Amino acid sequence: MTRFWKSGDPFIWLTGGALALNLLLVAGLVLLVLLNGLGFFWPSAIVHLTLSDGKELLGQVMQREVIPQPDAPPGTAARHRIQVKVGNRDLYGADFVWIEEAMIARRDVPAEAVLIERREWGNLYGFLKEVRDDERAVTSGPEAAWSTLQAILPGATSTFQEIRRIEKKEIGAINAAQEKIRLTLKKLQLSGQEAGSKTARLDQEMEGWAAKYREQEARLATLRQASRQTLIVSVMGGQDTELPLQQIVRIVRPNSMGVWSKSGIYLSRLWEFISGDPRESNTEGGVFPAIFGTVMMVMIMSLLVAPLGVLAAFYLREYAKQGVLVSTVRIAVNNLAGVPSIVFGVFGLGFFIYLVGGSIDRLFYPEALPTPTFGTGGILWASLTLALMTVPVVIVATEEGLAAIPPGMREASLALGATKFETTWRVVLPAVMPSILTGLILAMARAVGEVAPLMITGVVKLAPSLPIDSVWPFLHLDRKFMHLGFHIYDVGFQSPNVDAARPMVYTTALLLLLVVLVLNLATILIRNRLRKKYASSAF
């Protein structure tokens, strides 16, 4: 037995078993997220429930569970209940209800039942009654209304999208130009130059933009008047509700759809989730602003952390005289990697936002005060904060790579007449690049998942605009942004509608995993190409 333990085989088996267990746990976690996330987009059947008390419900069954019976005697039959998404929040006040299965007297699946995804108030379940155009009935009856909707709903959706485009693009650009002129006038006033030809020219420009604004307002009024079609839907309880067609995102009849038709709706919903804007307190719609903000923040952070970490590692390993001071610096760098992330967030708030950003506002944007420009949270300060938080990872990985380079490579370069800088730039740096990318991969993986420091340095629940748009200077590093990690926290723990938000938590978590995977795979592919290129090195 002693020889068996001394041989080391038990430790090999224990290590392999622990690795296999970890892989199983990770696979189980990913499978759980996949099942709960991807299944959210499938159009399940709409059921019509008649209860024993005569009450009727229409909706989709979301889950089934056992009712706890702590005081029941042994052998008692289990009782179950189902959660039904009845929607119609503006009529019922709640999206979900729990129904005990023993209370269900009848359950059927009406083919004419429709699910209407609205831009406000969530889903609407009911039966089509008629389509109206400016208070005039166009068609009546479920089938006639359904056929008419297939013809006119795409036009109403295009009109709504055109209205949103004008509001965000044309009118947004006009508002930005007017705000710029207003700040310029205020700056002239602060400098004592409120009178003069320049002020008169700015006033004329302001009038010109005001005229353009009135033109766009007239276009919006015309578009709104052109689409006054509404849909009358009959819901449970004998009520009728009127819904403007522009408020409809999608209308489906899942009970009369085949697998291929449901697959098309599934892909449509999935694409909307990836490319659309959020709705209903982030519990519906898409997460594209959060994807964009996450990727952009990681890219900015990588551009900042890579040079800083590499330069620090090269100085500590290649140029600094080894001694007590350098050893102390290395210990400090290693300790920084263990500092809680919220501490970095507090530092970013105090140093970057209040000190640096406030100073920039006082020097370059005095006309905008007291409204801060850079003296408030933004994607630049969040990226800098995460760069400081992850720079120890890059420093340590780069130093390990530098230590692994054979001294003969440096000596051979110097012997051939190269200078110290040329040796570092043309020999050492290419050879250590795989290690640099390894540190960058670890830094990116940590930064993507961080939420605590972002909450106080620039991330928001809903950003009014992206950090990049068509307005000069196109890249707005002072703007706040959305982040997938914070989106998960907000939807999962801050949403007033917990049951509606739960599927979005899983889908966003799955998307965050995919973003991390894509970013890391891209970096790994680059690292592997460099390793093949410098295969003669010690890597």
PDB file of N, CA, C and O in Angstrom, residues 20 58 121 176 182 200 224 227 263 266 289 312 319 326 329 331 396 404 412 478 487-489 494 525:
ATOM      1  N   ALA A  20     -12.628  15.758 -14.397  1.00  0.00           N
ATOM      2  CA  ALA A  20     -13.847  15.245 -15.019  1.00  0.00           C
ATOM      3  C   ALA A  20     -15.095  15.775 -14.313  1.00  0.00           C
ATOM      4  O   ALA A  20     -16.086  16.137 -14.965  1.00  0.00           O
ATOM      5  N   LEU A  58     -57.259  31.999 -20.613  1.00  0.00           N
ATOM      6  CA  LEU A  58     -56.629  31.759 -21.911  1.00  0.00           C
ATOM      7  C   LEU A  58     -55.175  32.186 -21.811  1.00  0.00           C
ATOM      8  O   LEU A  58     -54.879  33.328 -21.426  1.00  0.00           O
ATOM      9  N   TRP A 121     -47.163  46.893 -22.481  1.00  0.00           N
ATOM     10  CA  TRP A 121     -48.077  46.040 -21.725  1.00  0.00           C
ATOM     11  C   TRP A 121     -47.932  44.560 -22.024  1.00  0.00           C
ATOM     12  O   TRP A 121     -48.804  43.769 -21.673  1.00  0.00           O
ATOM     13  N   ALA A 176     -29.018  67.735 -31.466  1.00  0.00           N
ATOM     14  CA  ALA A 176     -27.590  67.811 -31.153  1.00  0.00           C
ATOM     15  C   ALA A 176     -26.983  69.096 -31.709  1.00  0.00           C
ATOM     16  O   ALA A 176     -26.171  69.756 -31.035  1.00  0.00           O
ATOM     17  N   ARG A 182     -26.278  76.263 -28.734  1.00  0.00           N
ATOM     18  CA  ARG A 182     -26.617  76.857 -27.442  1.00  0.00           C
ATOM     19  C   ARG A 182     -25.400  76.933 -26.527  1.00  0.00           C
ATOM     20  O   ARG A 182     -25.166  77.956 -25.863  1.00  0.00           O
ATOM     21  N   ALA A 200     -24.740  86.754 -34.052  1.00  0.00           N
ATOM     22  CA  ALA A 200     -25.836  86.880 -35.017  1.00  0.00           C
ATOM     23  C   ALA A 200     -25.858  85.696 -35.972  1.00  0.00           C
ATOM     24  O   ALA A 200     -26.934  85.176 -36.324  1.00  0.00           O
ATOM     25  N   ARG A 224     -48.259  59.710 -38.604  1.00  0.00           N
ATOM     26  CA  ARG A 224     -49.180  59.242 -37.565  1.00  0.00           C
ATOM     27  C   ARG A 224     -50.630  59.287 -38.052  1.00  0.00           C
ATOM     28  O   ARG A 224     -51.437  58.431 -37.700  1.00  0.00           O
ATOM     29  N   SER A 227     -51.612  56.289 -40.574  1.00  0.00           N
ATOM     30  CA  SER A 227     -51.817  54.939 -40.060  1.00  0.00           C
ATOM     31  C   SER A 227     -52.672  55.019 -38.795  1.00  0.00           C
ATOM     32  O   SER A 227     -52.163  55.132 -37.688  1.00  0.00           O
ATOM     33  N   SER A 263     -40.897  27.221 -36.355  1.00  0.00           N
ATOM     34  CA  SER A 263     -39.444  27.432 -36.454  1.00  0.00           C
ATOM     35  C   SER A 263     -39.131  28.815 -37.014  1.00  0.00           C
ATOM     36  O   SER A 263     -38.184  29.474 -36.577  1.00  0.00           O
ATOM     37  N   TYR A 266     -39.688  31.202 -34.276  1.00  0.00           N
ATOM     38  CA  TYR A 266     -38.578  31.034 -33.317  1.00  0.00           C
ATOM     39  C   TYR A 266     -37.343  31.807 -33.769  1.00  0.00           C
ATOM     40  O   TYR A 266     -36.730  32.538 -32.994  1.00  0.00           O
ATOM     41  N   PRO A 289     -28.212  46.870 -27.545  1.00  0.00           N
ATOM     42  CA  PRO A 289     -27.384  47.900 -26.891  1.00  0.00           C
ATOM     43  C   PRO A 289     -26.458  47.325 -25.832  1.00  0.00           C
ATOM     44  O   PRO A 289     -25.329  47.812 -25.663  1.00  0.00           O
ATOM     45  N   ALA A 312       5.025  47.600 -18.443  1.00  0.00           N
ATOM     46  CA  ALA A 312       5.410  47.377 -17.045  1.00  0.00           C
ATOM     47  C   ALA A 312       6.175  46.070 -16.900  1.00  0.00           C
ATOM     48  O   ALA A 312       7.195  46.012 -16.184  1.00  0.00           O
ATOM     49  N   TYR A 319      14.695  45.650 -17.905  1.00  0.00           N
ATOM     50  CA  TYR A 319      15.461  46.881 -17.705  1.00  0.00           C
ATOM     51  C   TYR A 319      15.746  47.190 -16.237  1.00  0.00           C
ATOM     52  O   TYR A 319      16.814  47.712 -15.910  1.00  0.00           O
ATOM     53  N   VAL A 326      12.318  46.003  -6.794  1.00  0.00           N
ATOM     54  CA  VAL A 326      11.597  45.308  -7.861  1.00  0.00           C
ATOM     55  C   VAL A 326      10.773  44.153  -7.292  1.00  0.00           C
ATOM     56  O   VAL A 326       9.631  43.919  -7.711  1.00  0.00           O
ATOM     57  N   VAL A 329       7.710  45.588  -5.813  1.00  0.00           N
ATOM     58  CA  VAL A 329       6.746  45.962  -6.853  1.00  0.00           C
ATOM     59  C   VAL A 329       6.013  44.728  -7.369  1.00  0.00           C
ATOM     60  O   VAL A 329       4.788  44.752  -7.590  1.00  0.00           O
ATOM     61  N   ILE A 331       5.410  41.966  -5.749  1.00  0.00           N
ATOM     62  CA  ILE A 331       4.459  41.543  -4.711  1.00  0.00           C
ATOM     63  C   ILE A 331       3.219  42.427  -4.737  1.00  0.00           C
ATOM     64  O   ILE A 331       2.088  41.952  -4.612  1.00  0.00           O
ATOM     65  N   VAL A 396       1.726  39.762 -15.062  1.00  0.00           N
ATOM     66  CA  VAL A 396       2.229  38.462 -14.603  1.00  0.00           C
ATOM     67  C   VAL A 396       2.414  37.504 -15.779  1.00  0.00           C
ATOM     68  O   VAL A 396       3.449  36.814 -15.881  1.00  0.00           O
ATOM     69  N   ALA A 404      10.676  32.717 -19.657  1.00  0.00           N
ATOM     70  CA  ALA A 404      10.837  31.448 -20.369  1.00  0.00           C
ATOM     71  C   ALA A 404      11.652  31.571 -21.649  1.00  0.00           C
ATOM     72  O   ALA A 404      12.010  30.566 -22.251  1.00  0.00           O
ATOM     73  N   ALA A 412      22.472  36.219 -28.730  1.00  0.00           N
ATOM     74  CA  ALA A 412      22.767  36.085 -30.155  1.00  0.00           C
ATOM     75  C   ALA A 412      22.433  37.374 -30.893  1.00  0.00           C
ATOM     76  O   ALA A 412      23.192  37.823 -31.779  1.00  0.00           O
ATOM     77  N   ASP A 478     -17.874  59.739 -23.656  1.00  0.00           N
ATOM     78  CA  ASP A 478     -18.463  60.255 -22.420  1.00  0.00           C
ATOM     79  C   ASP A 478     -19.841  59.673 -22.142  1.00  0.00           C
ATOM     80  O   ASP A 478     -20.383  59.892 -21.050  1.00  0.00           O
ATOM     81  N   HIS A 487     -27.186  43.843 -17.188  1.00  0.00           N
ATOM     82  CA  HIS A 487     -28.523  43.533 -17.682  1.00  0.00           C
ATOM     83  C   HIS A 487     -29.079  42.302 -16.963  1.00  0.00           C
ATOM     84  O   HIS A 487     -30.266  42.275 -16.592  1.00  0.00           O
ATOM     85  N   ILE A 488     -28.241  41.289 -16.765  1.00  0.00           N
ATOM     86  CA  ILE A 488     -28.675  40.097 -16.032  1.00  0.00           C
ATOM     87  C   ILE A 488     -29.050  40.459 -14.604  1.00  0.00           C
ATOM     88  O   ILE A 488     -30.092  40.026 -14.084  1.00  0.00           O
ATOM     89  N   TYR A 489     -28.211  41.260 -13.960  1.00  0.00           N
ATOM     90  CA  TYR A 489     -28.504  41.677 -12.577  1.00  0.00           C
ATOM     91  C   TYR A 489     -29.803  42.476 -12.513  1.00  0.00           C
ATOM     92  O   TYR A 489     -30.652  42.229 -11.644  1.00  0.00           O
ATOM     93  N   GLN A 494     -33.966  43.268 -10.104  1.00  0.00           N
ATOM     94  CA  GLN A 494     -34.593  44.576  -9.967  1.00  0.00           C
ATOM     95  C   GLN A 494     -35.900  44.694 -10.732  1.00  0.00           C
ATOM     96  O   GLN A 494     -36.539  45.736 -10.685  1.00  0.00           O
ATOM     97  N   LEU A 525      -6.983  32.086 -31.489  1.00  0.00           N
ATOM     98  CA  LEU A 525      -6.556  31.813 -32.862  1.00  0.00           C
ATOM     99  C   LEU A 525      -5.329  32.650 -33.232  1.00  0.00           C
ATOM    100  O   LEU A 525      -4.383  32.149 -33.862  1.00  0.00           O
TER     101      LEU A 525
END
